[in-house]
Tab-separated table of N, CA and C in Angstrom:
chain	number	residue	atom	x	y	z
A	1	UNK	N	2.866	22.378	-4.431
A	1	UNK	CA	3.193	21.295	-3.523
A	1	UNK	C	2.305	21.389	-2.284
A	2	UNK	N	1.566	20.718	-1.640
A	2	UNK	CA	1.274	20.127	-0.469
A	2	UNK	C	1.875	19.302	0.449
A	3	UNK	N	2.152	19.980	1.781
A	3	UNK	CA	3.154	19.860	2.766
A	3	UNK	C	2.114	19.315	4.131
A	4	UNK	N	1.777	17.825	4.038
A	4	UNK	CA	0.940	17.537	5.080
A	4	UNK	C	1.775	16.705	6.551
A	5	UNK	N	2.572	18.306	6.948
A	5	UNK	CA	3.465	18.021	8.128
A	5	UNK	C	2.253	18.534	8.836
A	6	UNK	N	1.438	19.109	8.824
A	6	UNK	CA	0.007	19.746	9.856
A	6	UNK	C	-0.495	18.013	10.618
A	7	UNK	N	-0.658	17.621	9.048
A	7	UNK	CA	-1.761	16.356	9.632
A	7	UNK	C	-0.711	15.678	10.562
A	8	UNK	N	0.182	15.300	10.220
A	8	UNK	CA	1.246	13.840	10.521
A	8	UNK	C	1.383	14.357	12.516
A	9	UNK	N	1.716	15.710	12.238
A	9	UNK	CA	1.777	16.558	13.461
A	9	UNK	C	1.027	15.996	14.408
A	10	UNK	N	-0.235	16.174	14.307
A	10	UNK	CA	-1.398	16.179	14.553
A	10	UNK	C	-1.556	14.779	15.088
A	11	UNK	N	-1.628	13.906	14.159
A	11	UNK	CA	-1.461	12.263	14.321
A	11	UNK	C	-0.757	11.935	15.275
A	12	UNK	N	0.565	12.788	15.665
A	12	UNK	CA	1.176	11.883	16.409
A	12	UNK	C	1.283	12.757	17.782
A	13	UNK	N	0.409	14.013	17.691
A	13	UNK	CA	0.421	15.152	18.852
A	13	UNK	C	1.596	15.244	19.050
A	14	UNK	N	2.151	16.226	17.959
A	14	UNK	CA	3.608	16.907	18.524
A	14	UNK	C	2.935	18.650	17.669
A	15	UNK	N	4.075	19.257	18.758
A	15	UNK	CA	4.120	20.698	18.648
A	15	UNK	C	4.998	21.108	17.976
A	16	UNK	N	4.979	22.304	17.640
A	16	UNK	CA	5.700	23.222	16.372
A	16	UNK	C	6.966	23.085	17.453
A	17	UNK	N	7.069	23.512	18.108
A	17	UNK	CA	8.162	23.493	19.452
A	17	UNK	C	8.921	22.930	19.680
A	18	UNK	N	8.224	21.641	19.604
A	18	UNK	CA	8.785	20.192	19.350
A	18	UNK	C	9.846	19.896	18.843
A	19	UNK	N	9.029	19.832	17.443
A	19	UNK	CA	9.657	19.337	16.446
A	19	UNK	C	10.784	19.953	15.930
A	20	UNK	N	10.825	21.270	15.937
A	20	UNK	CA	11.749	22.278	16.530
A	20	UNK	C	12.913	22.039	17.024
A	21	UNK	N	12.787	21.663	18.102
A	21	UNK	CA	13.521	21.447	19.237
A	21	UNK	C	14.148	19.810	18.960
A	22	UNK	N	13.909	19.294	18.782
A	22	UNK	CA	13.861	17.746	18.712
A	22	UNK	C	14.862	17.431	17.353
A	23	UNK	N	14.528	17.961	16.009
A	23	UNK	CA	15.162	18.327	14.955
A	23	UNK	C	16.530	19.481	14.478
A	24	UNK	N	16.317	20.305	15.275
A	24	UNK	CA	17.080	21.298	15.683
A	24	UNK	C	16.942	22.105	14.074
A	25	UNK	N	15.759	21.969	13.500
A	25	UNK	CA	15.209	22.630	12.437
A	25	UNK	C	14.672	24.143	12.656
A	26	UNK	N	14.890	25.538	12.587
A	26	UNK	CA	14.899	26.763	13.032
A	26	UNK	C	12.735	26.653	12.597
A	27	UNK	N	11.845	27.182	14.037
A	27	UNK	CA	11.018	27.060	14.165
A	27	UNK	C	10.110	27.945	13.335
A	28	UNK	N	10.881	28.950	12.720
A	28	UNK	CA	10.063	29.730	11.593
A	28	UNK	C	10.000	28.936	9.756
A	29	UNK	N	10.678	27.837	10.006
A	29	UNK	CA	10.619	26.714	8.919
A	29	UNK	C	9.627	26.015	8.784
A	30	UNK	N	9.871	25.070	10.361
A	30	UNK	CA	8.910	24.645	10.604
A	30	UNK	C	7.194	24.877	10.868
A	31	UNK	N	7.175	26.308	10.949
A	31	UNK	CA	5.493	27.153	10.991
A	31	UNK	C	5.452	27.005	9.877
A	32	UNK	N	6.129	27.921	8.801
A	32	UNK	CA	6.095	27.685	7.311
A	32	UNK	C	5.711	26.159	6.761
A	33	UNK	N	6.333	25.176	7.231
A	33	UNK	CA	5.863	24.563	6.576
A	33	UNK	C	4.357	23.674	6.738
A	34	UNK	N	4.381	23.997	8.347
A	34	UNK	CA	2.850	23.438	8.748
A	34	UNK	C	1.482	24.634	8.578
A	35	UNK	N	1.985	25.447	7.866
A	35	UNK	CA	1.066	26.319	7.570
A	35	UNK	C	1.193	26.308	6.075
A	36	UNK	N	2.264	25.539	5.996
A	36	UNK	CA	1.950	25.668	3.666
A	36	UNK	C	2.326	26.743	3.111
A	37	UNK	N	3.315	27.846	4.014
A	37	UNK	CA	3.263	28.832	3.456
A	37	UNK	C	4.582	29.043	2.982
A	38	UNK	N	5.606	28.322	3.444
A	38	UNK	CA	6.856	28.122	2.672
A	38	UNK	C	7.450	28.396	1.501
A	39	UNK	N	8.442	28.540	0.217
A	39	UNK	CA	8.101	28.506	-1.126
A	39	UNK	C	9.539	27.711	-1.259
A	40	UNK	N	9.929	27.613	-0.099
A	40	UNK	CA	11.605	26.570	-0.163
A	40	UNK	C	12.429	26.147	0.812
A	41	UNK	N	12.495	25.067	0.668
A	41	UNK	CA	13.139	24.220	2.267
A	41	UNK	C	14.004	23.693	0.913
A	42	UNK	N	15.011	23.369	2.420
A	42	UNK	CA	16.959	22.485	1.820
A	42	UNK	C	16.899	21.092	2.126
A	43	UNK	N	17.466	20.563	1.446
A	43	UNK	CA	16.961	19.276	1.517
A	43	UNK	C	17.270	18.462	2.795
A	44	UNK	N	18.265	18.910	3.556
A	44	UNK	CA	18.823	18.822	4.695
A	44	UNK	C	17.357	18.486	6.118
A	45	UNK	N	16.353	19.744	5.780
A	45	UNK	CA	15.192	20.204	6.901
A	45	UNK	C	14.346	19.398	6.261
A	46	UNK	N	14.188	18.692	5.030
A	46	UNK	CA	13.041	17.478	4.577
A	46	UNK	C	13.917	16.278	5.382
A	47	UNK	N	15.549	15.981	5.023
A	47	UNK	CA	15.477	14.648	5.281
A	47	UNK	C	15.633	14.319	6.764
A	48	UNK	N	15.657	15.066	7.669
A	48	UNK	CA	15.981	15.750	9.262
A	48	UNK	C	14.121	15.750	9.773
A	49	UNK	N	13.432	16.102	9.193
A	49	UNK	CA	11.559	16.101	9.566
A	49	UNK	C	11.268	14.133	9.468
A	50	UNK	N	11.778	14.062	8.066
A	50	UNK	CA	11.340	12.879	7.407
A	50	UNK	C	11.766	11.404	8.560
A	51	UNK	N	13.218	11.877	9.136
A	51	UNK	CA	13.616	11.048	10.138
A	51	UNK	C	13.045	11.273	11.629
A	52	UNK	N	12.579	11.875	11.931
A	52	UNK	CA	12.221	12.068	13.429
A	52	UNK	C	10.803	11.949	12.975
A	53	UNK	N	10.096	11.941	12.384
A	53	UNK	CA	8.604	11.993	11.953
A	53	UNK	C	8.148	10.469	11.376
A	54	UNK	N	9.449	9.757	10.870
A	54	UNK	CA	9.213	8.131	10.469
A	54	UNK	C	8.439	8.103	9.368
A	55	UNK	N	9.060	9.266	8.217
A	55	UNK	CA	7.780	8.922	7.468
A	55	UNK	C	8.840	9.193	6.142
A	56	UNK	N	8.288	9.106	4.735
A	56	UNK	CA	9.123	8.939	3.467
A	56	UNK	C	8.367	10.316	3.309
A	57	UNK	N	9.681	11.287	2.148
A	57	UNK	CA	9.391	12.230	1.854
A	57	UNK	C	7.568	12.433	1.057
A	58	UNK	N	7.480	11.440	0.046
A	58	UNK	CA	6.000	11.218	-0.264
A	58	UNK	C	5.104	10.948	0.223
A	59	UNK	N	5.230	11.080	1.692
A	59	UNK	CA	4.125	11.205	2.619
A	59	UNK	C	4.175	12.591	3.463
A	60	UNK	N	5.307	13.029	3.094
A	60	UNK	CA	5.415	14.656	4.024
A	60	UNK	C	5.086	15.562	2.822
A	61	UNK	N	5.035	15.417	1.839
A	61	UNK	CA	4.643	16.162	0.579
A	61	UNK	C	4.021	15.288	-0.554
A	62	UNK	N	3.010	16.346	-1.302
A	62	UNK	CA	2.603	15.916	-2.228
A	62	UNK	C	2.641	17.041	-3.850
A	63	UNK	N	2.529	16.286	-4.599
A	63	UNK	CA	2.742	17.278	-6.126
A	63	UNK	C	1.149	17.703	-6.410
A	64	UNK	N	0.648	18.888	-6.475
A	64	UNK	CA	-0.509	19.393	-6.476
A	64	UNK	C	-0.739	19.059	-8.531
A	65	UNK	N	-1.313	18.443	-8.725
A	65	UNK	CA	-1.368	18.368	-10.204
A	65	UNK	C	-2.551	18.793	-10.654
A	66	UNK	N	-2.744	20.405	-11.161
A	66	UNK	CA	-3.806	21.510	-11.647
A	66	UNK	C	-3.792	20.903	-13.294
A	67	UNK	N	-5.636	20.517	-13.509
A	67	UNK	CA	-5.512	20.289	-14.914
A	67	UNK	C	-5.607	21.669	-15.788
């Protein structure tokens, strides 16, 4: 999976801190996931990003498809 909360971040200049704070999502989630290094978020911290970020889960992630 590809987790392009880095870019969206970025786009809209918000901080890990932030979003953090703003979401009330625990900030070692949120590094994890803007660093890709994650291996599992609850669906709770996708649909909680997805709303304060204005964006549909298929734009906060993508399915990496290896031929």
């Amino acid at each position: 999976m590809k987790c392009h909360l880095s870019r969206i971040m970025g786009e809209k200049r918000l901080k890990i801190s932030d979003v953090a704070r703003d979401t009330g999502v625990n900030r070692g989630t949120v590094t994890r996931l803007y660093n890709e290094t994650a291996t599992r978020v609850e669906l709770e911290v996708i649909d909680k990003l997805c709303e304060y970020l204005n964006v549909e889960v298929g734009e906060l992630f993508e399915r990496n498809i290896e031929s």
